Amino acid sequence: MLDIATYSSRPILVWGGGAIGGTVAGFLARHGRHVDLVDVDHAHIDAINRKGLRITGRRGDFVARLAAKLPSEIEGTYRLVFLCVKADQTERAIAGIVPALAGDGAIVSMQNGLCEHAIAQVAGAHRTIGATINFGAYRTEPGEVVVGNPGKVVLGELDGAMTARLDGIVGLLRHFEPKARATTNIWGFLWGKLAYSVLIKASALDDAPMVEFFSNSARHRLHLSLIREVLAVARAEGITVEAFDGFDPRAFETGDDADAISCLNRMAGFFSASTKPQSTIWQDLVVLRRRTDAPAQLAPCIEAAAAHGLAVPVTRKLIELIRAVEDGRATTGGGLHDVLESTISLKG
């Protein structure tokens, strides 16, 4: 496997130029790395190639110079690829990446969900690195990305090994997040992020800011049910779920709701500092009026639950309601949280 010197000197491919990919590519390029950025948005690519990629927000204000390309314009091979597309775009992206991935290369899944399974199936587990990311960012217009609140950045080999290449990639990401680190339990962080983010997905059913949903004591029963369903599946999978950014899975497994509610309050405090009041899923549903990747993020959890014979009715209903909004059969803010909460009575 390759070391930090190799990754620091070789061209790096960032596949997906949205909030996450744009941020990663911009900071790597700012620190002198050769970065090729791939995206399917012609206007975004054109703006970056003409004016550079403009990054603003809490991490500074600068313009990064890098090459932006369409997938069809990629040539040669890369030893390091950051995959930064939405979960439902993973398979299509991997089909384009694998031909350009060196035999000893690595794909880092900078995504939400459990996309590492799909990547490893095609590229091989030995060429797949997992990552949990929790910083806030969003693309405002072609060629521009705003970086909001900081958050955890954790990387790990799928088999839990601590390797030279893992150290090297973490070192590169410290150009953006100085506290980025490696772990021997990346699956614990990935499942933790899934349990944590199920509330973000649920918040998108209403038009109020995320922090209002997190801090709404009238919805605590719903909050606890959603998180505990995901944690139950993780436990059945033999995963030791990790804590991060105010979320502590142990608080939801003690049987004491007071512990869990205290944790919810800490999570609300984390979101209160964000410059991004609404989730990306809400923006997709309400502003952009397009399908979200929430079902794709939750699909591995649903599949694992079925394999273990676990009922997850609230999580399943959440997916149904998001699909209903996508299809125009429901609208956000129309009592959908009440509908979702009514599903709790089906647990048992």
Coordinates of C-alpha atoms in Angstrom, one line a residue:
M1 CA 0.0 0.0 0.0
L2 CA 1.1 3.6 -0.7
D3 CA 2.4 6.1 1.8
I4 CA 1.8 9.8 2.4
A5 CA 4.6 10.8 0.1
T6 CA 3.0 9.0 -2.8
Y7 CA -0.4 10.5 -2.2
S8 CA 1.1 14.0 -1.8
S9 CA 2.8 13.9 -5.2
R10 CA 0.3 12.1 -7.4
P11 CA -2.7 13.6 -9.1
I12 CA -5.9 13.3 -7.0
L13 CA -9.3 12.7 -8.5
V14 CA -12.4 14.1 -6.8
W15 CA -15.6 12.7 -8.3
G16 CA -18.5 15.0 -7.6
G17 CA -18.1 18.7 -7.3
G18 CA -21.0 19.6 -5.0
A19 CA -20.8 20.7 -1.3
I20 CA -18.5 17.9 -0.1
G21 CA -16.4 17.3 -3.2
G22 CA -16.0 21.0 -3.9
T23 CA -14.8 21.6 -0.4
V24 CA -12.3 18.8 -0.5
A25 CA -11.0 19.6 -3.9
G26 CA -10.8 23.3 -3.1
F27 CA -8.7 22.9 0.0
L28 CA -6.4 20.3 -1.5
A29 CA -5.8 22.5 -4.5
R30 CA -5.2 25.5 -2.2
H31 CA -2.4 23.6 -0.6
G32 CA -0.6 22.8 -3.8
R33 CA -2.1 19.4 -4.7
H34 CA -2.8 18.4 -8.3
V35 CA -6.6 17.9 -8.3
D36 CA -8.9 16.9 -11.1
L37 CA -12.5 17.5 -10.3
V38 CA -15.2 15.5 -12.1
D39 CA -18.9 16.6 -12.3
V40 CA -21.8 16.3 -14.6
D41 CA -22.9 19.9 -14.4
H42 CA -21.6 21.7 -17.4
A43 CA -22.1 25.1 -16.0
H44 CA -20.3 24.2 -12.8
I45 CA -17.3 22.8 -14.8
D46 CA -17.2 25.8 -17.1
A47 CA -17.2 28.3 -14.2
I48 CA -14.4 26.5 -12.4
N49 CA -12.2 26.3 -15.5
R50 CA -12.8 30.0 -16.3
K51 CA -12.7 31.6 -12.8
G52 CA -11.5 28.9 -10.4
L53 CA -13.5 27.3 -7.6
R54 CA -14.5 29.9 -5.0
I55 CA -14.7 28.7 -1.4
T56 CA -16.2 31.0 1.2
G57 CA -17.4 30.6 4.8
R58 CA -15.9 29.7 8.2
R59 CA -12.7 28.2 6.8
G60 CA -11.7 31.2 4.8
D61 CA -12.4 32.9 1.5
F62 CA -10.3 31.9 -1.5
V63 CA -10.2 30.8 -5.1
A64 CA -8.7 27.4 -5.9
R65 CA -7.3 26.7 -9.3
L66 CA -7.9 23.2 -10.5
A67 CA -9.0 21.2 -13.6
A68 CA -12.7 20.5 -13.8
K69 CA -13.9 17.8 -16.2
L70 CA -16.9 15.7 -17.4
P71 CA -16.7 12.0 -16.6
S72 CA -16.0 11.3 -20.3
E73 CA -12.9 13.6 -20.2
I74 CA -11.0 11.6 -17.6
E75 CA -7.8 10.1 -19.0
G76 CA -5.0 8.0 -17.4
T77 CA -5.1 6.4 -13.9
Y78 CA -5.3 7.7 -10.4
R79 CA -4.1 6.2 -7.1
L80 CA -6.4 8.2 -5.0
V81 CA -10.1 9.0 -5.6
F82 CA -12.4 10.9 -3.3
L83 CA -16.0 9.8 -4.2
C84 CA -18.3 12.7 -3.2
V85 CA -21.6 12.0 -5.0
K86 CA -25.0 11.3 -3.3
A87 CA -25.7 7.7 -2.3
D88 CA -28.1 7.0 -5.1
Q89 CA -25.4 8.0 -7.7
T90 CA -22.8 5.6 -6.3
E91 CA -23.1 2.8 -8.8
R92 CA -23.0 5.0 -11.8
A93 CA -20.0 6.9 -10.4
I94 CA -18.1 3.7 -9.6
A95 CA -18.6 2.5 -13.2
G96 CA -16.7 5.6 -14.4
I97 CA -14.1 5.5 -11.7
V98 CA -12.9 1.9 -11.7
P99 CA -11.4 2.0 -15.2
A100 CA -9.3 5.0 -14.1
L101 CA -8.3 3.5 -10.7
A102 CA -4.8 2.1 -10.3
G103 CA -4.5 -1.5 -9.2
D104 CA -3.0 -0.3 -5.9
G105 CA -5.3 2.7 -5.7
A106 CA -8.0 3.6 -3.2
I107 CA -11.4 5.1 -3.3
V108 CA -12.4 7.1 -0.3
S109 CA -16.2 7.3 0.2
M110 CA -16.9 10.9 1.3
Q111 CA -20.6 10.2 1.3
N112 CA -23.6 9.8 3.6
G113 CA -25.0 6.4 4.1
L114 CA -23.2 3.0 3.9
C115 CA -22.0 3.3 0.3
E116 CA -18.8 1.5 1.1
H117 CA -20.6 -1.8 0.6
A118 CA -21.5 -0.9 -3.0
I119 CA -18.0 0.4 -3.7
A120 CA -16.2 -2.6 -2.3
Q121 CA -18.5 -5.0 -4.3
V122 CA -17.2 -3.4 -7.6
A123 CA -13.7 -2.0 -6.8
G124 CA -12.8 -4.5 -4.1
A125 CA -12.6 -4.0 -0.3
H126 CA -8.8 -3.6 -0.6
R127 CA -9.3 -0.5 -2.7
T128 CA -12.1 1.0 -0.6
I129 CA -11.7 3.3 2.4
G130 CA -14.6 4.4 4.5
A131 CA -15.2 7.9 5.8
T132 CA -17.6 9.6 8.2
I133 CA -18.0 13.4 7.5
N134 CA -20.1 15.8 9.4
F135 CA -19.1 19.3 8.3
G136 CA -21.7 21.6 6.8
A137 CA -21.3 23.0 3.2
Y138 CA -23.5 23.8 0.3
R139 CA -23.1 24.9 -3.3
T140 CA -24.6 28.3 -4.0
E141 CA -24.1 28.7 -7.7
P142 CA -21.8 27.3 -10.5
G143 CA -18.2 27.5 -9.3
E144 CA -19.0 28.5 -5.7
V145 CA -19.2 26.5 -2.4
V146 CA -19.9 27.8 1.1
V147 CA -18.4 26.0 4.0
G148 CA -20.4 26.2 7.2
N149 CA -20.1 24.5 10.6
P150 CA -17.1 22.2 11.3
G151 CA -17.7 18.5 12.1
K152 CA -16.1 15.2 12.5
V153 CA -13.9 13.7 9.7
V154 CA -12.9 10.1 10.4
L155 CA -11.4 7.6 7.9
G156 CA -10.8 3.9 8.2
E157 CA -9.9 0.8 6.3
L158 CA -12.9 -1.6 6.0
D159 CA -11.0 -4.3 7.9
G160 CA -10.0 -2.1 10.7
A161 CA -6.3 -2.1 9.9
M162 CA -4.1 1.0 10.5
T163 CA -2.1 1.4 7.3
A164 CA 0.4 3.8 5.8
R165 CA -2.0 4.8 3.0
L166 CA -4.7 5.6 5.6
D167 CA -2.3 7.8 7.5
G168 CA -1.4 9.5 4.2
I169 CA -4.9 10.3 3.2
V170 CA -5.8 11.6 6.7
G171 CA -2.8 13.8 6.4
L172 CA -4.1 15.3 3.1
L173 CA -7.5 15.9 4.6
R174 CA -6.0 17.8 7.5
H175 CA -5.4 20.6 5.0
F176 CA -9.2 21.2 5.4
E177 CA -10.0 19.7 8.9
P178 CA -7.0 19.7 11.2
K179 CA -8.7 17.2 13.6
A180 CA -9.3 14.6 10.8
R181 CA -8.2 11.2 12.1
A182 CA -8.0 7.5 11.4
T183 CA -10.0 4.8 13.2
T184 CA -9.9 1.0 13.5
N185 CA -13.7 1.0 13.7
I186 CA -15.0 2.9 10.6
W187 CA -18.2 0.8 10.5
G188 CA -19.0 2.0 14.0
F189 CA -18.7 5.6 12.8
L190 CA -20.7 4.9 9.7
W191 CA -23.6 3.4 11.6
G192 CA -23.4 6.1 14.1
K193 CA -23.7 8.7 11.4
L194 CA -26.7 6.8 10.0
A195 CA -28.5 6.7 13.3
Y196 CA -27.7 10.4 13.9
S197 CA -28.7 11.5 10.4
V198 CA -32.0 9.6 10.4
L199 CA -33.3 12.6 12.4
I200 CA -32.0 15.0 9.7
K201 CA -34.0 13.0 7.1
A202 CA -37.1 13.2 9.3
S203 CA -36.7 16.9 9.8
A204 CA -37.1 17.4 6.0
L205 CA -40.8 16.5 6.3
D206 CA -41.4 19.9 7.8
D207 CA -40.4 23.4 6.7
A208 CA -39.0 24.5 10.1
P209 CA -35.2 24.6 10.6
M210 CA -33.5 21.4 11.6
V211 CA -32.7 22.6 15.0
E212 CA -36.4 23.2 15.8
F213 CA -37.1 19.6 15.0
F214 CA -34.2 18.4 17.1
S215 CA -35.2 20.5 20.1
N216 CA -38.9 19.9 19.9
S217 CA -39.7 18.1 23.2
A218 CA -43.2 17.1 21.8
R219 CA -41.4 14.9 19.2
H220 CA -39.0 13.1 21.6
R221 CA -40.9 9.9 21.2
L222 CA -40.4 10.0 17.5
H223 CA -36.7 11.0 17.8
L224 CA -36.0 8.1 20.2
S225 CA -37.9 5.6 18.1
L226 CA -36.0 6.5 14.9
I227 CA -32.6 6.4 16.4
R228 CA -33.2 3.2 18.4
E229 CA -34.4 1.4 15.3
V230 CA -31.2 2.1 13.5
L231 CA -29.1 1.2 16.5
A232 CA -30.9 -2.1 16.9
V233 CA -30.0 -3.1 13.4
A234 CA -26.4 -2.0 14.0
R235 CA -26.3 -4.1 17.1
A236 CA -27.6 -7.1 15.2
E237 CA -24.9 -6.6 12.7
G238 CA -22.3 -6.8 15.5
I239 CA -21.3 -3.2 15.2
T240 CA -20.0 -1.2 18.1
V241 CA -21.5 2.3 17.3
E242 CA -19.2 5.3 17.9
A243 CA -20.1 8.7 19.4
F244 CA -19.4 12.0 17.7
D245 CA -20.5 15.7 17.5
G246 CA -22.8 15.5 20.5
F247 CA -24.3 12.1 19.5
D248 CA -23.6 9.2 22.0
P249 CA -25.3 5.9 21.0
R250 CA -25.0 4.6 24.6
A251 CA -27.5 7.3 25.7
F252 CA -30.2 5.6 23.6
E253 CA -29.4 2.1 24.8
T254 CA -29.5 2.5 28.6
G255 CA -33.3 2.3 28.7
D256 CA -33.4 5.7 30.4
D257 CA -35.1 8.2 28.2
A258 CA -33.6 11.0 30.3
D259 CA -30.1 10.1 29.0
A260 CA -31.4 10.0 25.5
I261 CA -33.1 13.4 25.7
S262 CA -30.0 14.9 27.2
C263 CA -28.1 13.6 24.1
L264 CA -30.8 15.1 21.8
N265 CA -30.3 18.5 23.5
R266 CA -26.5 18.2 22.8
M267 CA -27.2 17.4 19.2
A268 CA -29.6 20.4 18.9
G269 CA -26.8 22.5 20.3
F270 CA -24.4 21.3 17.6
F271 CA -27.0 22.2 14.9
S272 CA -27.7 25.6 16.4
A273 CA -24.2 26.7 15.4
S274 CA -24.8 25.7 11.7
T275 CA -25.1 28.3 9.0
K276 CA -27.2 25.8 7.1
P277 CA -30.6 25.8 8.7
Q278 CA -32.3 23.3 6.4
S279 CA -31.1 19.8 5.4
T280 CA -29.9 19.0 1.9
I281 CA -32.8 16.6 1.7
W282 CA -35.3 19.4 2.4
Q283 CA -33.6 21.6 -0.2
D284 CA -34.0 18.8 -2.8
L285 CA -37.7 18.3 -1.9
V286 CA -38.8 21.9 -1.6
V287 CA -36.4 24.1 -3.4
L288 CA -35.0 22.0 -6.2
R289 CA -38.1 19.7 -6.4
R290 CA -36.1 16.6 -7.2
R291 CA -35.7 13.1 -5.8
T292 CA -33.4 12.7 -2.8
D293 CA -30.9 10.1 -1.8
A294 CA -32.4 9.5 1.6
P295 CA -33.9 6.1 0.6
A296 CA -30.6 5.0 -0.8
Q297 CA -28.8 6.0 2.4
L298 CA -31.3 4.0 4.5
A299 CA -31.5 1.0 2.1
P300 CA -28.6 -1.0 3.7
C301 CA -30.2 -0.6 7.1
I302 CA -33.6 -1.8 5.8
E303 CA -31.9 -4.8 4.1
A304 CA -30.0 -5.7 7.2
A305 CA -33.1 -5.4 9.4
A306 CA -34.9 -7.8 7.1
A307 CA -32.0 -10.3 7.2
H308 CA -32.1 -10.2 11.0
G309 CA -35.9 -10.4 11.2
L310 CA -36.1 -6.9 12.9
A311 CA -39.1 -4.7 12.4
V312 CA -38.2 -1.1 11.6
P313 CA -41.7 0.4 10.8
V314 CA -40.8 4.0 11.6
T315 CA -37.8 4.0 9.3
R316 CA -39.8 2.3 6.6
K317 CA -42.6 4.9 6.9
L318 CA -40.0 7.7 6.8
I319 CA -38.9 6.5 3.4
E320 CA -42.5 6.2 2.2
L321 CA -43.2 9.7 3.2
I322 CA -40.1 11.1 1.5
R323 CA -41.1 9.3 -1.6
A324 CA -44.6 10.6 -1.3
V325 CA -43.3 14.2 -1.3
E326 CA -41.0 13.5 -4.2
D327 CA -43.9 12.1 -6.2
G328 CA -46.2 15.0 -5.4
R329 CA -48.6 12.9 -3.3
A330 CA -47.8 14.9 -0.1
T331 CA -46.3 18.2 0.8
T332 CA -43.8 19.1 3.6
G333 CA -45.3 20.7 6.7
G334 CA -48.6 19.0 6.3
G335 CA -48.7 17.0 9.5
L336 CA -46.2 14.4 8.1
H337 CA -44.5 14.1 11.4
D338 CA -47.8 13.2 13.0
V339 CA -48.2 10.5 10.3
L340 CA -44.7 9.2 11.0
E341 CA -45.2 9.2 14.8
S342 CA -48.4 7.2 14.4
T343 CA -46.3 4.4 13.1
I344 CA -44.6 3.9 16.5
S345 CA -47.7 2.0 17.7
L346 CA -46.9 -0.7 15.1
K347 CA -43.6 -1.6 16.9
G348 CA -43.6 -4.6 19.0

